[in-house]
PDB file of C-alpha atoms in Angstrom:
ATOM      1  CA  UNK A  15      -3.506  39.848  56.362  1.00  0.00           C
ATOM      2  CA  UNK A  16      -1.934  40.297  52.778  1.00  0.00           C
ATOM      3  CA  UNK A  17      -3.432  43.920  51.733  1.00  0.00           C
ATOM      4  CA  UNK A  18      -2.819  45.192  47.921  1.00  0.00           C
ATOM      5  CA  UNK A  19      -3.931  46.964  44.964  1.00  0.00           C
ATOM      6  CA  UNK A  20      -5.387  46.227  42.631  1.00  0.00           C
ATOM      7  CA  UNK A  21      -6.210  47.844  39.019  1.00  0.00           C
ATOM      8  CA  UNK A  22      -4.691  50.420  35.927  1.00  0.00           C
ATOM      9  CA  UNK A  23      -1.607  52.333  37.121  1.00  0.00           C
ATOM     10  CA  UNK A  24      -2.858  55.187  38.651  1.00  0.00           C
ATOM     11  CA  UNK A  25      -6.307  54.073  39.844  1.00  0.00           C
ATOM     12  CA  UNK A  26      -5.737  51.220  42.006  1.00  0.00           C
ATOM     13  CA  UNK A  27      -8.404  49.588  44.213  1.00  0.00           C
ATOM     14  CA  UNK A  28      -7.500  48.555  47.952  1.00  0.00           C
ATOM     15  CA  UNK A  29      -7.797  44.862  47.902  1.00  0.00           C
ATOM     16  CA  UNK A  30      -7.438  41.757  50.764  1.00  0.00           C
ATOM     17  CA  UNK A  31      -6.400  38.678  49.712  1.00  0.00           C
ATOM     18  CA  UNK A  32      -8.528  35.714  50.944  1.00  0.00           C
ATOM     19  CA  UNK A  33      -7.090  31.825  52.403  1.00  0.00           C
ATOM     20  CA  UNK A  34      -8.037  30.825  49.092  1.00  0.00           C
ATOM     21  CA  UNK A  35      -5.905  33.228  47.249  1.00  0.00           C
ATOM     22  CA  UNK A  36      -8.506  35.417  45.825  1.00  0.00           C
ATOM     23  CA  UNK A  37      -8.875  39.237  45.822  1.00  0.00           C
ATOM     24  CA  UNK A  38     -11.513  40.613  47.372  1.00  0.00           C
ATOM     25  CA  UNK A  39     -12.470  44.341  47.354  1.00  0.00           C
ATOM     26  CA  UNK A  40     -12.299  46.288  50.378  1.00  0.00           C
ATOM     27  CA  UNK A  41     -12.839  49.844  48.445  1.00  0.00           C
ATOM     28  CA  UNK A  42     -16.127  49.791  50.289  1.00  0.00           C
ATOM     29  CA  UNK A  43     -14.023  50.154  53.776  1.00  0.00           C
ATOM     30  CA  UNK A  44     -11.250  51.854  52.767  1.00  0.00           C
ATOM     31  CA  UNK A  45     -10.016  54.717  50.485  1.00  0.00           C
ATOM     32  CA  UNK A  46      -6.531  53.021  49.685  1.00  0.00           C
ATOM     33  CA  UNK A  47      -3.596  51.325  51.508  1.00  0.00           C
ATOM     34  CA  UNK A  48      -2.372  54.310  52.638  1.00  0.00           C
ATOM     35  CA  UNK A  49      -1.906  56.538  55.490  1.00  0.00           C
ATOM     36  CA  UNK A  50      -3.822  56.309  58.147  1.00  0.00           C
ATOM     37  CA  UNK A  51      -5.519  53.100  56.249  1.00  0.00           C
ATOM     38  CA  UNK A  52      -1.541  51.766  58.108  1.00  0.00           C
ATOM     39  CA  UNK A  53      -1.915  52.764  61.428  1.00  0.00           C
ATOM     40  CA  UNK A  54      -2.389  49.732  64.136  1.00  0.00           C
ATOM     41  CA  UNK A  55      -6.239  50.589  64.892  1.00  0.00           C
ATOM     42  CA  UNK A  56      -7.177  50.936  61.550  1.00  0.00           C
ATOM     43  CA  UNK A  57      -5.209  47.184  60.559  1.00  0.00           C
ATOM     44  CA  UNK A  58      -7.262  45.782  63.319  1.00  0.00           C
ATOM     45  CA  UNK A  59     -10.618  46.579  62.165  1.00  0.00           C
ATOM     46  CA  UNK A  60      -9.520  45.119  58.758  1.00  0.00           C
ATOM     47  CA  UNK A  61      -8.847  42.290  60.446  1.00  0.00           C
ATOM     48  CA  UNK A  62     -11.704  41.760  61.637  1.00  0.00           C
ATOM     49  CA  UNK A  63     -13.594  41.771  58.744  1.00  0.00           C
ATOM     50  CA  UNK A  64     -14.942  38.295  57.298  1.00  0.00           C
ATOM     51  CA  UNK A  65     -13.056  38.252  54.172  1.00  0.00           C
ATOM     52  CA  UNK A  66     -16.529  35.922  52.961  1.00  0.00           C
ATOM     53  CA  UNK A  67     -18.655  39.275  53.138  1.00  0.00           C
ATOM     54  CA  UNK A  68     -16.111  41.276  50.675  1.00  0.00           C
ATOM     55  CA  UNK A  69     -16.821  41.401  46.684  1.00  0.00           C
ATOM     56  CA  UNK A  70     -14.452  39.092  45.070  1.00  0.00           C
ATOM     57  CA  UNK A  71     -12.216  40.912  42.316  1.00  0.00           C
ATOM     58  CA  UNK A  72     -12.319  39.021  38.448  1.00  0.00           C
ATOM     59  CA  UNK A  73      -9.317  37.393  37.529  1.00  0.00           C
ATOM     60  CA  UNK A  74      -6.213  38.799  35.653  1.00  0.00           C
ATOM     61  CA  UNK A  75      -6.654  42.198  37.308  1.00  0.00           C
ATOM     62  CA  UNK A  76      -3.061  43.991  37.408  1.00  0.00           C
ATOM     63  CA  UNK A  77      -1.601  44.113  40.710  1.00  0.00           C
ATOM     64  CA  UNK A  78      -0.042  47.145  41.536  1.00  0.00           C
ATOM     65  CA  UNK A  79       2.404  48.857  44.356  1.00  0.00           C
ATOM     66  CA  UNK A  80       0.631  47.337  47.459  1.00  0.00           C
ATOM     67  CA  UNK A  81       1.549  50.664  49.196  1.00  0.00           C
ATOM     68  CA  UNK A  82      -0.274  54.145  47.794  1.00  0.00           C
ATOM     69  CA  UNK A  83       0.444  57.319  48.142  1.00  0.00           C
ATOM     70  CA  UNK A  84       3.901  56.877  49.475  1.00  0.00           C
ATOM     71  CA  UNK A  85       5.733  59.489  51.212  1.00  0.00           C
ATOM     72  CA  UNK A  86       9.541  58.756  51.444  1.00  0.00           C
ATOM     73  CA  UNK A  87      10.933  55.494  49.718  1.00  0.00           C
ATOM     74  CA  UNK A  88      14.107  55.232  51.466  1.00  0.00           C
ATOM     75  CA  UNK A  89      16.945  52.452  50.881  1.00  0.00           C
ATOM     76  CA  UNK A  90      19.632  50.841  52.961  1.00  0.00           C
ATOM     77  CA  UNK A  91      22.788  49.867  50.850  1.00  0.00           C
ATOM     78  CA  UNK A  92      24.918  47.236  51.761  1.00  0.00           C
ATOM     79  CA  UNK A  93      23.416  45.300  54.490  1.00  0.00           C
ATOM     80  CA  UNK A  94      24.974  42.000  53.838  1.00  0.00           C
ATOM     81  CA  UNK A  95      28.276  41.814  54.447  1.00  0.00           C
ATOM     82  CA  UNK A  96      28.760  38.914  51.413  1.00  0.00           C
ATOM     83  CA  UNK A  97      27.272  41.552  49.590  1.00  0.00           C
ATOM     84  CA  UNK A  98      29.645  44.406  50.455  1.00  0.00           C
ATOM     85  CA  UNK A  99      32.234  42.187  49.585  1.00  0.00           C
ATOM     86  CA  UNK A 100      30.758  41.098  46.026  1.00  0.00           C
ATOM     87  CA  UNK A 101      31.171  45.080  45.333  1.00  0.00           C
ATOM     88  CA  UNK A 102      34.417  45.468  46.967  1.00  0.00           C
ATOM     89  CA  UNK A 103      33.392  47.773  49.191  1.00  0.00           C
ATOM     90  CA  UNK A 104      33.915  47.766  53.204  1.00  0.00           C
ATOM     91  CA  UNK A 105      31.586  46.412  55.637  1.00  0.00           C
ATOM     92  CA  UNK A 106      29.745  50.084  56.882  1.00  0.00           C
ATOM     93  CA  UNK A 107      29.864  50.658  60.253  1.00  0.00           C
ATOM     94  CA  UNK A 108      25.951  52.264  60.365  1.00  0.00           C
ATOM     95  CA  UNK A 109      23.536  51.987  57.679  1.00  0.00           C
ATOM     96  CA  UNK A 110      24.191  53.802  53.952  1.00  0.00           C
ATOM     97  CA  UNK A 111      20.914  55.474  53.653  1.00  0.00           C
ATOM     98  CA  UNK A 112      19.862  56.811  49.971  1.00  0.00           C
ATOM     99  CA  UNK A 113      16.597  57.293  48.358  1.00  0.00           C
ATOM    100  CA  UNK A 114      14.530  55.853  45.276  1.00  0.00           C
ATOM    101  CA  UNK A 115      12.320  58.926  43.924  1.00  0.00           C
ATOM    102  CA  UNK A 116       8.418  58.151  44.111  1.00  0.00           C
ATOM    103  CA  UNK A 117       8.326  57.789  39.827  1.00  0.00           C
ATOM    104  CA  UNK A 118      10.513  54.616  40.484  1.00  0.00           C
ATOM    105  CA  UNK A 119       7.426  53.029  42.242  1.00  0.00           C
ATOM    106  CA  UNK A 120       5.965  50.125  40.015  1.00  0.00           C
ATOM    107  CA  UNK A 121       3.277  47.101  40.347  1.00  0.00           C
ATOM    108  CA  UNK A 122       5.307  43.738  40.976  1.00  0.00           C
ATOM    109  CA  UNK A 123       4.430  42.553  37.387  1.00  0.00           C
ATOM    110  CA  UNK A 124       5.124  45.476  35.588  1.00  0.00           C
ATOM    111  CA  UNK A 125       7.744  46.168  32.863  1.00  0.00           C
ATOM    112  CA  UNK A 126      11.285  47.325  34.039  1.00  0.00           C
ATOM    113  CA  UNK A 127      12.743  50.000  31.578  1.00  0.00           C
ATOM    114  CA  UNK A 128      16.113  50.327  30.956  1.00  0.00           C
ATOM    115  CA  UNK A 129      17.406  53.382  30.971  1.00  0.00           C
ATOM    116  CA  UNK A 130      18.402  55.081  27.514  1.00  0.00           C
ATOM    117  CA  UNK A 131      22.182  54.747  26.742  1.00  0.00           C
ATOM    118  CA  UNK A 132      22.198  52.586  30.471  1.00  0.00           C
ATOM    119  CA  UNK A 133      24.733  49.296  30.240  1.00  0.00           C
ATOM    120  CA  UNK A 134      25.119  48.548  33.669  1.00  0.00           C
ATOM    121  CA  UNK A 135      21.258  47.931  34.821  1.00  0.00           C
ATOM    122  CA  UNK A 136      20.999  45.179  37.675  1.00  0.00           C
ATOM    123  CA  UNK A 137      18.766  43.397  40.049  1.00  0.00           C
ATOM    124  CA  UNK A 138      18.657  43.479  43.834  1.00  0.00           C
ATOM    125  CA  UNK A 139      16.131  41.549  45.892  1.00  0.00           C
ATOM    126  CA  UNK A 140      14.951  43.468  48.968  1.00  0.00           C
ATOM    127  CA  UNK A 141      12.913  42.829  51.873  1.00  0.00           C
ATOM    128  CA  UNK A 142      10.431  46.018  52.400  1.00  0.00           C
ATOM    129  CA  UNK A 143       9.137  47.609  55.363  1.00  0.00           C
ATOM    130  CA  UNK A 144       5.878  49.675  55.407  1.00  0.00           C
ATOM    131  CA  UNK A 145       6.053  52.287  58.823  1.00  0.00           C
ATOM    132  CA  UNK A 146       2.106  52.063  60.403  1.00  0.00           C
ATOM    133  CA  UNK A 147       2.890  54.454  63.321  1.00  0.00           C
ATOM    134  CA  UNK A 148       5.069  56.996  62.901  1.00  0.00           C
ATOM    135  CA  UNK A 149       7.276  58.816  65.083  1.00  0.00           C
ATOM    136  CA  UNK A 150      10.669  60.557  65.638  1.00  0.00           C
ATOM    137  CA  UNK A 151      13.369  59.624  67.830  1.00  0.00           C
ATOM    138  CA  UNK A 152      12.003  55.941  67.961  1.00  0.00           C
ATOM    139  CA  UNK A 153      13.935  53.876  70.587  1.00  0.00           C
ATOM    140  CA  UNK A 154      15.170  50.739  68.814  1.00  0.00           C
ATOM    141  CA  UNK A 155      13.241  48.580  71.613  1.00  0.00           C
ATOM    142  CA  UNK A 156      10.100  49.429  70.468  1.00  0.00           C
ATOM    143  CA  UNK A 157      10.679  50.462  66.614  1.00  0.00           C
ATOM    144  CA  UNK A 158       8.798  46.912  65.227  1.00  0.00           C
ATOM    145  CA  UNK A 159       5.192  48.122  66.801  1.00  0.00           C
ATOM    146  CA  UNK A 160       5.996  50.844  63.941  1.00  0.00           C
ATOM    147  CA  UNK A 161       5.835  48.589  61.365  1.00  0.00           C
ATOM    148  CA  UNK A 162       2.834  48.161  59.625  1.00  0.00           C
ATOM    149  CA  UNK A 163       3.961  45.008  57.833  1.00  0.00           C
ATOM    150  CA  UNK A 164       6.327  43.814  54.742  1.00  0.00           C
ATOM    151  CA  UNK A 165       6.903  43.235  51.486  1.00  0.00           C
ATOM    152  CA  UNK A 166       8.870  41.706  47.998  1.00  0.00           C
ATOM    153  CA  UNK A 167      11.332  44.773  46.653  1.00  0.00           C
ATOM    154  CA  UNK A 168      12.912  44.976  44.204  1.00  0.00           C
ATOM    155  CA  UNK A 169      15.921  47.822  44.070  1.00  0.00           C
ATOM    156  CA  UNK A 170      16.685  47.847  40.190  1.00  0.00           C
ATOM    157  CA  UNK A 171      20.462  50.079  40.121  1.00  0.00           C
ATOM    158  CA  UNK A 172      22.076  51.183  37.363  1.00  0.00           C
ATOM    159  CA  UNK A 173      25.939  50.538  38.469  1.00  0.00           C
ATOM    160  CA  UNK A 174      27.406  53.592  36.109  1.00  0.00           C
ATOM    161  CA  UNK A 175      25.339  55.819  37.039  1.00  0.00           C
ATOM    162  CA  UNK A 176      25.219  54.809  40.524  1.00  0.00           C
ATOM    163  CA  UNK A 177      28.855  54.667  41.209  1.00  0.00           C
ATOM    164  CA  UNK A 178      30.994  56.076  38.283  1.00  0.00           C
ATOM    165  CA  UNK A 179      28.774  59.087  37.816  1.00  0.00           C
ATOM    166  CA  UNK A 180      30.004  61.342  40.450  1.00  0.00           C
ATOM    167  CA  UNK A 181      27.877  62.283  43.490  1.00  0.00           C
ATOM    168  CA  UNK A 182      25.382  60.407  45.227  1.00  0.00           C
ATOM    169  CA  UNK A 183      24.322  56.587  44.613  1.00  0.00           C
ATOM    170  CA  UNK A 184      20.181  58.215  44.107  1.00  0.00           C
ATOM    171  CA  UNK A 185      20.796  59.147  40.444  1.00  0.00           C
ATOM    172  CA  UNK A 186      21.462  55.188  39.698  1.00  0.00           C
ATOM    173  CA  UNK A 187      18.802  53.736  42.159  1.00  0.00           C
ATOM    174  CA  UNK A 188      16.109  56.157  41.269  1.00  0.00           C
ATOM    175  CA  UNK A 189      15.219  55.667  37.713  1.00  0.00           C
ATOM    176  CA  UNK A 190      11.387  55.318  36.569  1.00  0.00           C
ATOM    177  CA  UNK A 191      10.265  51.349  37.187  1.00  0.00           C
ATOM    178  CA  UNK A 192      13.082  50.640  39.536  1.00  0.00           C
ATOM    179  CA  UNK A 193      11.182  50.209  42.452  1.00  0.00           C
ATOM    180  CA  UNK A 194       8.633  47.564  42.236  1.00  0.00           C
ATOM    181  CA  UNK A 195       7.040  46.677  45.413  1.00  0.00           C
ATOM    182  CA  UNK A 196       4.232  44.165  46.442  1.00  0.00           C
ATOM    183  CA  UNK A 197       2.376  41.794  45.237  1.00  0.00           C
ATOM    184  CA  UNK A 198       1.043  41.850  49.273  1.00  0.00           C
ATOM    185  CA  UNK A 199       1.843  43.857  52.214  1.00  0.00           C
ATOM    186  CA  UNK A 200       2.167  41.082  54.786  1.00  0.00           C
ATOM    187  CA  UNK A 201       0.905  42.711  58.461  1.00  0.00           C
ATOM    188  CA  UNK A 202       3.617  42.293  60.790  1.00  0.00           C
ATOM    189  CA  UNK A 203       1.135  39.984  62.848  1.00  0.00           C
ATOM    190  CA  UNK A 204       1.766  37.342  60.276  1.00  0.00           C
ATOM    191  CA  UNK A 205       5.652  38.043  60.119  1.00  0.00           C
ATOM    192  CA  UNK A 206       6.964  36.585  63.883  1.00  0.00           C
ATOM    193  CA  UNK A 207      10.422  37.250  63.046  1.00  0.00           C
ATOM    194  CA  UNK A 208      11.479  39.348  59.792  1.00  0.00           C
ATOM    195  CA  UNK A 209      15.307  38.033  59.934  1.00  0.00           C
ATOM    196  CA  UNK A 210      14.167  34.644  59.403  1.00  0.00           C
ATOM    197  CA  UNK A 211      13.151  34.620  55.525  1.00  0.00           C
ATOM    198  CA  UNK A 212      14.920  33.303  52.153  1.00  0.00           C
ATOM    199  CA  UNK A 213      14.885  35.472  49.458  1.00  0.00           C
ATOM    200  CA  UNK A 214      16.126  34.971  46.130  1.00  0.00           C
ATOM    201  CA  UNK A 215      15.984  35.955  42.481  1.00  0.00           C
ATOM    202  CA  UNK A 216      15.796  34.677  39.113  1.00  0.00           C
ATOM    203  CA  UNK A 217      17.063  36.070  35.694  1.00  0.00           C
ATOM    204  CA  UNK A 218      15.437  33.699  32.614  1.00  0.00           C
ATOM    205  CA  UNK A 219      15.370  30.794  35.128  1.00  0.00           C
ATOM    206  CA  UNK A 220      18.930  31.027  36.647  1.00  0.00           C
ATOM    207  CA  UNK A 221      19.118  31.822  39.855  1.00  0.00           C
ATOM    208  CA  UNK A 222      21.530  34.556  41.297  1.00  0.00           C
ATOM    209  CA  UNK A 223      20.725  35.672  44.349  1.00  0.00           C
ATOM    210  CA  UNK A 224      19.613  32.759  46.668  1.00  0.00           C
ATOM    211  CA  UNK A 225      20.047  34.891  50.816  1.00  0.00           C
ATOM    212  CA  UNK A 226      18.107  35.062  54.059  1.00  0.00           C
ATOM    213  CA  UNK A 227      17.081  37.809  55.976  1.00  0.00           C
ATOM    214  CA  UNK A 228      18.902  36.329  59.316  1.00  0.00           C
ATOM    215  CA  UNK A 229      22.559  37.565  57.752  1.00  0.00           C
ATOM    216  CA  UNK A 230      21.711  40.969  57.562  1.00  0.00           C
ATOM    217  CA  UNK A 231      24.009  43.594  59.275  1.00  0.00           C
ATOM    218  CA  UNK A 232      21.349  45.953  60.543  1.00  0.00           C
ATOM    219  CA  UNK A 233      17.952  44.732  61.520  1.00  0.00           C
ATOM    220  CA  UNK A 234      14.641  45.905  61.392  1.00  0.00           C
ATOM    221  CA  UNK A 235      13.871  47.575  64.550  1.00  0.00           C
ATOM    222  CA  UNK A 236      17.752  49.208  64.218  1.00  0.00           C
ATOM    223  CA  UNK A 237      16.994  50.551  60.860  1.00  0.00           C
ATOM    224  CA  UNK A 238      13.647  51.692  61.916  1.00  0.00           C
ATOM    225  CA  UNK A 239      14.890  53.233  64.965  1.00  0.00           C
ATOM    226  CA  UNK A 240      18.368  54.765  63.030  1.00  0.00           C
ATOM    227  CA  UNK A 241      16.720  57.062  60.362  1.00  0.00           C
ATOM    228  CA  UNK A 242      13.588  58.033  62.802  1.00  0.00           C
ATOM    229  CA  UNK A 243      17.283  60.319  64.251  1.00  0.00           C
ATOM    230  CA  UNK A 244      17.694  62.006  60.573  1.00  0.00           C
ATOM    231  CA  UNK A 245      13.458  62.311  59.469  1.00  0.00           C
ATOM    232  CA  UNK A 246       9.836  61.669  61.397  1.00  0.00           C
ATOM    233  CA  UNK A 247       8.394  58.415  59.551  1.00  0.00           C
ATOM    234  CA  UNK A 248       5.511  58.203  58.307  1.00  0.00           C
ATOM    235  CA  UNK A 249       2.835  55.720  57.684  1.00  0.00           C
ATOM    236  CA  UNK A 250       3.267  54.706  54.444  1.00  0.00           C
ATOM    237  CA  UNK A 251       6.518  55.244  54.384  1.00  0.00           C
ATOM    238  CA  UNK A 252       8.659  52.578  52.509  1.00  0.00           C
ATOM    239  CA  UNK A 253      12.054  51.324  53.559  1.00  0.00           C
ATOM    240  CA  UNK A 254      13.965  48.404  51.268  1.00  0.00           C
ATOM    241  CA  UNK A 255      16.502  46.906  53.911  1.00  0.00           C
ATOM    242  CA  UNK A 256      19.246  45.636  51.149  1.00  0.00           C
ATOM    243  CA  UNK A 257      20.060  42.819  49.585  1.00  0.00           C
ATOM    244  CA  UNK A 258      22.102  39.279  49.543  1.00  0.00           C
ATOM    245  CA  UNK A 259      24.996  38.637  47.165  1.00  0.00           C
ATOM    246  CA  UNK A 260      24.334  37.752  43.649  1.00  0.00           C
ATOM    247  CA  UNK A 261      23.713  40.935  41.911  1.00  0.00           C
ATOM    248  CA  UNK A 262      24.908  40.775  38.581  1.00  0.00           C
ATOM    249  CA  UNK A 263      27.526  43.208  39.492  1.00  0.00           C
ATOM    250  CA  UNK A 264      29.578  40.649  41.857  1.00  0.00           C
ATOM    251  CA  UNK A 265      29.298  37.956  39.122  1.00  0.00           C
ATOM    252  CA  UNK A 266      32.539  36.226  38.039  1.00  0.00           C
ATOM    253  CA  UNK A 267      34.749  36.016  36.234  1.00  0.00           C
ATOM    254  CA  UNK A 268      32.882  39.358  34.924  1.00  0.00           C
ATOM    255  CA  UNK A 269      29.649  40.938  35.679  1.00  0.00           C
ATOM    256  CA  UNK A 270      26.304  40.063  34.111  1.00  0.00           C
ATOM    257  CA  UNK A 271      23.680  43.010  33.686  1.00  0.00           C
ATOM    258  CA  UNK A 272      20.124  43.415  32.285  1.00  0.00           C
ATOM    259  CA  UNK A 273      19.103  43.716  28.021  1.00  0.00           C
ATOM    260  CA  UNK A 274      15.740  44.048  27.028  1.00  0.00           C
ATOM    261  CA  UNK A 275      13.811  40.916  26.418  1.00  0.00           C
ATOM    262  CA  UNK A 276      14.736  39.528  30.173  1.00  0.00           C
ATOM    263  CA  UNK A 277      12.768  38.265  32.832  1.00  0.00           C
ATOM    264  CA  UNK A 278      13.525  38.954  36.363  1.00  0.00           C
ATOM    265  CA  UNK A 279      11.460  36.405  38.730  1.00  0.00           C
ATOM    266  CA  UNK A 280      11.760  37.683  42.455  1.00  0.00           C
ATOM    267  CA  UNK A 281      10.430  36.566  45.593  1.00  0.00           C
ATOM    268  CA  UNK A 282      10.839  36.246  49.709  1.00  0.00           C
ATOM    269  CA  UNK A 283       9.012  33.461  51.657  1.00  0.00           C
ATOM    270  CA  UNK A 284       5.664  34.204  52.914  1.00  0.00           C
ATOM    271  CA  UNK A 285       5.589  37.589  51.368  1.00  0.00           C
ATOM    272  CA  UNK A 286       4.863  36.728  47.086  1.00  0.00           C
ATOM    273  CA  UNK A 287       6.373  36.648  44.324  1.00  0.00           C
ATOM    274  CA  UNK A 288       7.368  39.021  41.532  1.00  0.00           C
ATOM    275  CA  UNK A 289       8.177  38.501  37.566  1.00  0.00           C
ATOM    276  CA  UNK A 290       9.160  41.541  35.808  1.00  0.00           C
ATOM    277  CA  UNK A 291       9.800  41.879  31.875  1.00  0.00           C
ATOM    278  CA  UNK A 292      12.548  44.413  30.988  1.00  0.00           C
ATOM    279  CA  UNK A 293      12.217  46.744  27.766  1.00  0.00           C
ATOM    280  CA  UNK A 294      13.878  49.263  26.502  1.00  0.00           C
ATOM    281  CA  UNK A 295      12.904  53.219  27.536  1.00  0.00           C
TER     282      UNK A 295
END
């Protein structure tokens, strides 16, 4: 199933999309997609619905985060190892774990403000992970039955304050709009193998980042299993796993970063697309 949301910041509607690619309304089953609205039982009943029976949503509503009411948005930094060497830093030996703050959560079409005074703002494609079941102490063997499914990320960083700034990497990754997730969450059913999917991205038509999922240092289920030894998961929970080299940091012979007036065009195979506008806060 792709699951979203659909509707004004702030009130979105829980939403299926069909094999035709239209949005049908599943408010009358479901609160949100959220919580338990994740957990395995409750994704199989949804999939058992005929999406034929479900009100079909007008065209040109806004799509929104396809994940509500999101508990921890955590982030895994340098997972590629190309990518640890664009930014000249050493390959980590277990996963850098930092956090976006929930007011960086955005629809995938929605503008991406750059910070006031900010010259360093930059793009990072991510595969997301939504946790269904949650847990503590998962063993890495049986951490993907957590997952409730994926989806298109998109870790916006501002490089100065991220790393010249003093302290921790969350003051640069954290920003409001630098999280926007969706269009779908993708069930895990209809993902066979997670580390087996392009992803690339797109500033005005060029392309930067052009990756797969398969070179990642830590997988899924290792991730998963990793910070369920620091935190219980929840479901809802979102984790972006990092991102392939082409960040406008590592360009050369100097680094390209975002103005106002851009567009940043985003996606990972089988799980959407995204197009963001940036603008000035």
């Amino acid at each position: 199933m792709k699951l979203l949301r659909y509707g004004a910041p702030g009130r979105e509607k829980p939403g299926l999309l069909d094999s035709s690619g239209a949005i049908r309304d599943l408010s009358g089953v479901i609160g949100d997609i959220a919580g338990e609205a994740l957990l395995p039982e409750s994704l199989a009943r949804l999939a058992k619905l005929d999406p034929a029976t479900l009100p079909i949503v007008p065209a040109g509503e806004r799509i929104g985060p396809c994940v509500g009411r999101i508990g921890k948005f955590i982030c895994i930094g340098l997972n590629y190892a190309d990518h640890a060497a664009e930014s000249n830093l050493p390959v980590p030996s277990e996963p850098v774990v930092f956090n976006k703050w929930l007011s960086a959560v955005v629809g995938p079409n929605d503008d991406v403000r750059i910070p006031r005074g900010s010259k360093k703002t930059d793009w990072e494609v991510e595969l997301g992970v939504v946790i269904g079941k949650g847990g503590a102490y998962i063993d890495e063997a049986d951490a993907l039955s957590h997952v409730a499914g994926y989806c298109v990320i998109n870790d916006v960083s501002e490089r100065e304050y991220q790393i010249e700034r003093g302290g921790t990497w969350d003051k640069g990754k954290g920003c409001d709009t630098f999280g926007p997730i969706g269009p779908w969450l993708v069930t895990a059913d209809e993902v066979p193998d997670p580390h087996k999917l392009p992803l690339w991205l797109e500033v005005d038509g060029k392309r930067y980042q052009n990756g797969n999922t398969s070179t990642m240092i830590f997988k899924v289920g290792e991730i998963v299993s990793y910070l369920s030894r620091f935190m219980s998961l929840q479901p809802g929970d979102v984790i972006s796993t990092g991102t392939p080299p082409g960040v406008g940091m590592g360009q050369k012979p100097e680094a390209v970063y975002l103005r106002a007036g851009q567009t940043m065009r985003l996606g990972i195979e089988g799980l959407g697309e995204q197009q963001q506008r940036t603008v000035d806060a």
